[in-house]
CSV table of C-alpha atoms in Angstrom, one decimal:
chain,number,residue,atom,x,y,z
A,1002,GLY,CA,-19.6,-68.1,-63.0
A,1003,LYS,CA,-20.3,-67.4,-66.6
A,1004,PHE,CA,-19.4,-70.3,-69.0
A,1005,LEU,CA,-20.3,-72.1,-72.2
A,1006,VAL,CA,-22.9,-74.6,-71.2
A,1007,ASP,CA,-22.0,-78.3,-71.6
A,1008,PHE,CA,-24.9,-79.0,-74.0
A,1009,GLY,CA,-23.8,-80.9,-77.0
A,1010,LYS,CA,-20.3,-81.7,-78.3
A,1011,LEU,CA,-19.4,-78.4,-80.0
A,1012,ASN,CA,-20.9,-75.7,-77.8
A,1013,VAL,CA,-18.2,-75.9,-75.1
A,1014,LEU,CA,-15.5,-75.0,-77.6
A,1015,HIS,CA,-14.4,-71.4,-78.5
A,1016,SER,CA,-14.6,-70.6,-82.2
A,1017,HIS,CA,-10.9,-70.8,-82.8
A,1018,ALA,CA,-11.0,-74.5,-81.8
A,1019,PHE,CA,-13.8,-75.3,-84.4
A,1020,PRO,CA,-12.8,-77.7,-87.3
A,1021,PHE,CA,-14.6,-75.1,-89.5
A,1022,VAL,CA,-14.9,-71.3,-89.6
A,1023,HIS,CA,-18.5,-70.7,-88.4
A,1024,ARG,CA,-20.6,-72.2,-85.7
A,1025,PRO,CA,-23.2,-74.6,-87.2
A,1026,LEU,CA,-26.4,-72.9,-88.4
A,1027,TYR,CA,-28.7,-74.5,-85.9
A,1028,GLN,CA,-26.5,-73.3,-83.0
A,1029,GLN,CA,-26.5,-69.8,-84.5
A,1030,MET,CA,-30.3,-69.9,-84.7
A,1031,TYR,CA,-31.0,-71.4,-81.3
A,1032,PHE,CA,-27.9,-70.4,-79.2
A,1033,GLY,CA,-26.7,-67.2,-80.9
A,1034,ASP,CA,-23.4,-66.3,-82.5
A,1035,GLU,CA,-21.5,-66.7,-79.2
A,1036,GLY,CA,-22.9,-70.1,-78.4
A,1037,LEU,CA,-25.0,-71.2,-75.5
A,1038,ASN,CA,-23.5,-69.4,-72.5
A,1039,ASP,CA,-24.9,-68.1,-69.3
A,1040,THR,CA,-24.2,-67.3,-65.6
A,1041,GLY,CA,-24.9,-70.1,-63.2
A,1042,VAL,CA,-23.6,-73.3,-61.7
A,1043,GLU,CA,-22.7,-76.7,-63.2
A,1044,ILE,CA,-22.3,-80.0,-61.5
A,1045,ASN,CA,-20.9,-83.1,-63.2
A,1046,SER,CA,-19.9,-86.6,-62.2
A,1047,LEU,CA,-18.5,-89.8,-63.6
A,1048,LEU,CA,-20.8,-92.8,-63.4
A,1049,PRO,CA,-19.7,-96.3,-62.4
A,1050,THR,CA,-20.0,-97.9,-65.8
A,1051,GLY,CA,-16.8,-100.0,-65.9
A,1052,ASP,CA,-14.7,-99.7,-69.0
A,1053,ILE,CA,-17.2,-97.3,-70.6
A,1054,TYR,CA,-16.4,-93.7,-69.6
A,1055,THR,CA,-19.7,-92.1,-68.8
A,1056,ARG,CA,-20.2,-88.6,-67.5
A,1057,ILE,CA,-23.4,-86.7,-66.5
A,1058,ASN,CA,-23.7,-83.0,-65.9
A,1059,VAL,CA,-26.5,-80.7,-64.7
A,1060,THR,CA,-26.5,-76.9,-65.3
A,1061,MET,CA,-28.8,-74.3,-63.7
A,1062,ALA,CA,-28.3,-70.8,-64.9
A,1063,THR,CA,-30.0,-67.4,-64.8
A,1064,GLY,CA,-31.4,-67.5,-68.3
A,1065,ASP,CA,-30.4,-63.8,-68.9
A,1066,GLU,CA,-28.7,-64.7,-72.2
A,1067,LEU,CA,-31.9,-66.3,-73.5
A,1068,ASP,CA,-34.8,-64.3,-72.3
A,1069,GLY,CA,-33.6,-60.6,-72.2
A,1070,GLY,CA,-33.3,-60.4,-68.4
A,1071,ARG,CA,-36.6,-61.8,-67.3
A,1072,LYS,CA,-34.8,-63.8,-64.6
A,1073,SER,CA,-36.4,-67.0,-65.7
A,1074,LEU,CA,-34.1,-69.9,-64.9
A,1075,PHE,CA,-32.5,-72.0,-67.6
A,1076,GLY,CA,-31.7,-75.6,-66.9
A,1077,SER,CA,-29.9,-78.3,-68.9
A,1078,SER,CA,-28.4,-81.8,-68.6
A,1079,ARG,CA,-26.2,-84.0,-70.8
A,1080,LEU,CA,-25.3,-87.7,-70.5
A,1081,GLY,CA,-22.2,-88.7,-72.5
A,1082,SER,CA,-20.4,-92.0,-73.0
A,1083,PHE,CA,-17.1,-92.8,-74.6
A,1084,PHE,CA,-16.4,-96.2,-76.2
A,1085,THR,CA,-13.2,-97.8,-77.5
A,1086,LEU,CA,-13.9,-99.7,-80.7
A,1087,SER,CA,-10.4,-100.8,-81.7
A,1088,GLU,CA,-6.7,-99.9,-81.3
A,1089,PHE,CA,-7.2,-97.0,-83.7
A,1090,SER,CA,-10.9,-96.0,-83.4
A,1091,VAL,CA,-13.2,-94.6,-80.7
A,1092,VAL,CA,-16.7,-93.1,-80.6
A,1093,GLU,CA,-18.5,-90.7,-78.2
A,1094,THR,CA,-22.2,-90.3,-77.9
A,1095,GLY,CA,-24.4,-87.9,-75.9
A,1096,LEU,CA,-28.0,-87.1,-75.1
A,1097,GLY,CA,-29.2,-83.9,-73.5
A,1098,ALA,CA,-32.3,-81.8,-72.6
A,1099,ALA,CA,-32.8,-78.2,-71.7
A,1100,THR,CA,-35.6,-75.8,-70.9
A,1101,GLY,CA,-35.9,-72.0,-70.6
A,1102,ARG,CA,-37.8,-69.0,-71.9
A,1103,ASN,CA,-37.9,-67.8,-75.6
A,1104,ALA,CA,-36.3,-64.4,-75.9
A,1105,SER,CA,-38.8,-63.1,-78.5
A,1106,THR,CA,-42.1,-64.6,-77.2
A,1107,SER,CA,-41.4,-65.4,-73.5
A,1108,ASP,CA,-42.9,-68.9,-74.2
A,1109,ARG,CA,-41.2,-71.8,-72.4
A,1110,PHE,CA,-39.2,-74.0,-74.7
A,1111,TYR,CA,-37.9,-77.5,-74.4
A,1112,TRP,CA,-34.9,-78.8,-76.2
A,1113,TYR,CA,-33.9,-82.4,-76.8
A,1114,HIS,CA,-30.4,-82.9,-78.2
A,1115,GLY,CA,-28.2,-85.8,-79.5
A,1116,ASP,CA,-24.6,-86.0,-80.7
A,1117,VAL,CA,-22.2,-88.6,-81.9
A,1118,LYS,CA,-18.5,-88.4,-82.9
A,1119,TYR,CA,-16.3,-91.1,-84.4
A,1120,ARG,CA,-12.5,-90.8,-84.7
A,1121,TRP,CA,-10.0,-93.1,-86.4
A,1122,LYS,CA,-6.3,-92.2,-86.0
A,1123,LYS,CA,-3.8,-94.6,-87.7
A,1124,ASP,CA,-0.7,-92.5,-86.8
A,1125,GLN,CA,0.3,-89.0,-86.0
A,1126,TYR,CA,-0.5,-87.6,-89.4
A,1127,ARG,CA,-3.4,-89.8,-90.7
A,1128,SER,CA,-6.8,-89.5,-89.1
A,1129,LEU,CA,-10.5,-89.3,-89.9
A,1130,ALA,CA,-13.2,-87.7,-87.7
A,1131,LEU,CA,-17.0,-87.9,-88.3
A,1132,TRP,CA,-19.5,-86.2,-86.1
A,1133,SER,CA,-23.1,-85.0,-86.0
A,1134,GLU,CA,-25.4,-83.1,-83.7
A,1135,ALA,CA,-29.2,-82.6,-83.8
A,1136,LEU,CA,-31.7,-80.7,-81.8
A,1137,VAL,CA,-35.5,-80.8,-81.6
A,1138,SER,CA,-37.3,-77.8,-80.0
A,1139,ARG,CA,-40.9,-77.4,-78.7
A,1140,SER,CA,-42.0,-73.8,-77.9
A,1141,GLY,CA,-45.5,-72.4,-77.8
A,1142,GLY,CA,-47.0,-75.4,-79.6
A,1143,LEU,CA,-44.4,-75.1,-82.4
A,1144,GLY,CA,-42.0,-77.9,-83.1
A,1145,THR,CA,-38.8,-77.2,-84.9
A,1146,PHE,CA,-35.4,-78.9,-85.5
A,1147,GLY,CA,-31.8,-78.3,-86.6
A,1148,GLY,CA,-28.6,-80.2,-87.0
A,1149,TYR,CA,-25.4,-80.8,-88.9
A,1150,ALA,CA,-23.1,-83.6,-90.1
A,1151,ALA,CA,-19.4,-83.0,-90.7
A,1152,GLY,CA,-16.2,-84.8,-91.3
A,1153,ALA,CA,-12.4,-84.1,-91.5
A,1154,TYR,CA,-9.6,-86.2,-93.0
A,1155,GLN,CA,-6.0,-85.5,-92.4
A,1156,PHE,CA,-4.0,-87.4,-95.1
A,1157,ASP,CA,-0.6,-85.8,-94.6
A,1158,ARG,CA,1.5,-84.0,-92.0
A,1159,ARG,CA,0.4,-80.6,-93.3
A,1160,TYR,CA,-2.8,-81.2,-95.2
A,1161,GLU,CA,-6.4,-81.8,-94.2
A,1162,VAL,CA,-9.8,-81.7,-96.0
A,1163,GLY,CA,-13.2,-81.3,-94.5
A,1164,ALA,CA,-16.9,-81.1,-95.3
A,1165,LYS,CA,-20.1,-80.0,-93.5
A,1166,PHE,CA,-23.9,-80.2,-94.2
A,1167,ASP,CA,-26.3,-78.0,-92.2
A,1168,LEU,CA,-30.1,-78.3,-92.1
A,1169,THR,CA,-32.1,-76.1,-89.7
A,1170,GLN,CA,-35.2,-74.3,-88.9
A,1171,SER,CA,-35.3,-71.2,-86.7
A,1172,MET,CA,-36.8,-71.4,-83.2
A,1173,ASP,CA,-39.9,-69.5,-84.3
A,1174,SER,CA,-40.4,-70.7,-87.9
A,1175,ARG,CA,-40.6,-73.8,-89.9
A,1176,GLU,CA,-38.7,-72.3,-92.8
A,1177,VAL,CA,-35.6,-74.5,-93.6
A,1178,THR,CA,-32.1,-73.3,-94.3
A,1179,LYS,CA,-29.6,-75.6,-95.9
A,1180,ALA,CA,-25.8,-75.1,-96.3
A,1181,PHE,CA,-23.0,-77.2,-97.8
A,1182,SER,CA,-19.4,-76.4,-97.2
A,1183,GLY,CA,-16.0,-77.8,-98.0
A,1184,SER,CA,-12.6,-76.9,-96.6
A,1185,PHE,CA,-8.9,-77.4,-97.3
A,1186,ASN,CA,-6.6,-76.9,-94.4
A,1187,PHE,CA,-2.8,-76.2,-94.5
A,1188,LEU,CA,-0.9,-76.7,-91.3
A,1189,PRO,CA,2.7,-75.4,-91.9
A,1190,VAL,CA,3.5,-75.4,-88.2
A,1191,GLU,CA,2.0,-78.3,-86.2
A,1192,GLU,CA,-0.5,-77.2,-83.5
A,1193,THR,CA,0.2,-73.5,-83.8
A,1194,LEU,CA,-0.7,-72.3,-87.3
A,1195,VAL,CA,-3.6,-73.2,-89.6
A,1196,PHE,CA,-4.7,-71.8,-92.9
A,1197,ARG,CA,-8.2,-72.8,-93.8
A,1198,LEU,CA,-9.9,-72.2,-97.2
A,1199,VAL,CA,-13.7,-72.7,-97.0
A,1200,LEU,CA,-16.3,-72.6,-99.8
A,1201,THR,CA,-20.0,-72.5,-98.7
A,1202,HIS,CA,-23.3,-72.8,-100.6
A,1203,THR,CA,-26.3,-71.6,-98.5
A,1204,ARG,CA,-29.9,-72.1,-99.5
A,1205,PRO,CA,-32.4,-70.3,-97.2
A,1206,GLU,CA,-36.1,-71.1,-97.8
A,1207,GLY,CA,-37.9,-68.2,-99.3
A,1208,ASP,CA,-34.8,-66.2,-100.0
A,1209,ARG,CA,-31.9,-66.1,-102.5
A,1210,THR,CA,-29.3,-68.8,-102.6
A,1211,PHE,CA,-25.7,-67.4,-102.0
A,1212,ASN,CA,-22.1,-68.6,-102.1
A,1213,SER,CA,-19.2,-67.5,-100.0
A,1214,VAL,CA,-15.4,-68.0,-100.0
A,1215,MET,CA,-13.4,-67.5,-96.8
A,1216,LEU,CA,-9.8,-67.7,-95.9
A,1217,GLN,CA,-9.1,-68.1,-92.2
A,1218,THR,CA,-5.8,-68.0,-90.3
A,1219,ILE,CA,-5.4,-69.3,-86.8
A,1220,PHE,CA,-2.2,-69.0,-84.8
A,1221,SER,CA,-1.1,-69.4,-81.2
A,1222,LEU,CA,1.9,-68.8,-79.1
A,1223,GLY,CA,3.4,-71.0,-76.4
A,1224,PRO,CA,2.6,-74.6,-75.5
A,1225,HIS,CA,-0.9,-76.0,-76.2
A,1226,LYS,CA,-3.0,-77.8,-73.6
A,1227,ALA,CA,-4.0,-81.4,-73.8
A,1228,HIS,CA,-6.3,-82.3,-76.7
A,1229,THR,CA,-10.0,-82.9,-76.2
A,1230,PHE,CA,-11.7,-85.7,-78.1
């Protein structure tokens, strides 16, 4: 069917589940505003690695979302491992690769991706999460890159702060765009209501620097499903 491709840590989430308002800049540049999604088939399996949870997946898709309907297949794979560090802390790492056709030039591209996430959770209302993702792209003899680093700290039942740094080139250009953002989250009703205030400073290379202020509200009805790491 059609699905969000399991390529990286964040891409499989819908935007309402993000710890920030917008998808990271490198994913907007390379995957599009809706993320890396396509129609195809995905196969995944757990590997026999003992106490370390290790999962591998392979995706083969039509490539229609990437190449404007040229019917050139898109393929990707990711290997992820989950480690328990202590009673209160865990870390997950992942490595992936993908190939397909560039929508604007029809050149074949190759993506190499890495991600890591650390989480410390002392109790129900105190936690710290740090994570980062990076991608290197080769297409038509041009090498580009993108990535981000982010963190979120919940220090009270109803309050959380976060920060994110983006650094990316586009798939077709070496011009670098940087963005810095900070957020303050208010959670008046646990799991079902979030108010998020976000301040962002964006610096595109060769263009004007600009600032933005956003207030986001997320609410849900009914029971929530099990949390993902």
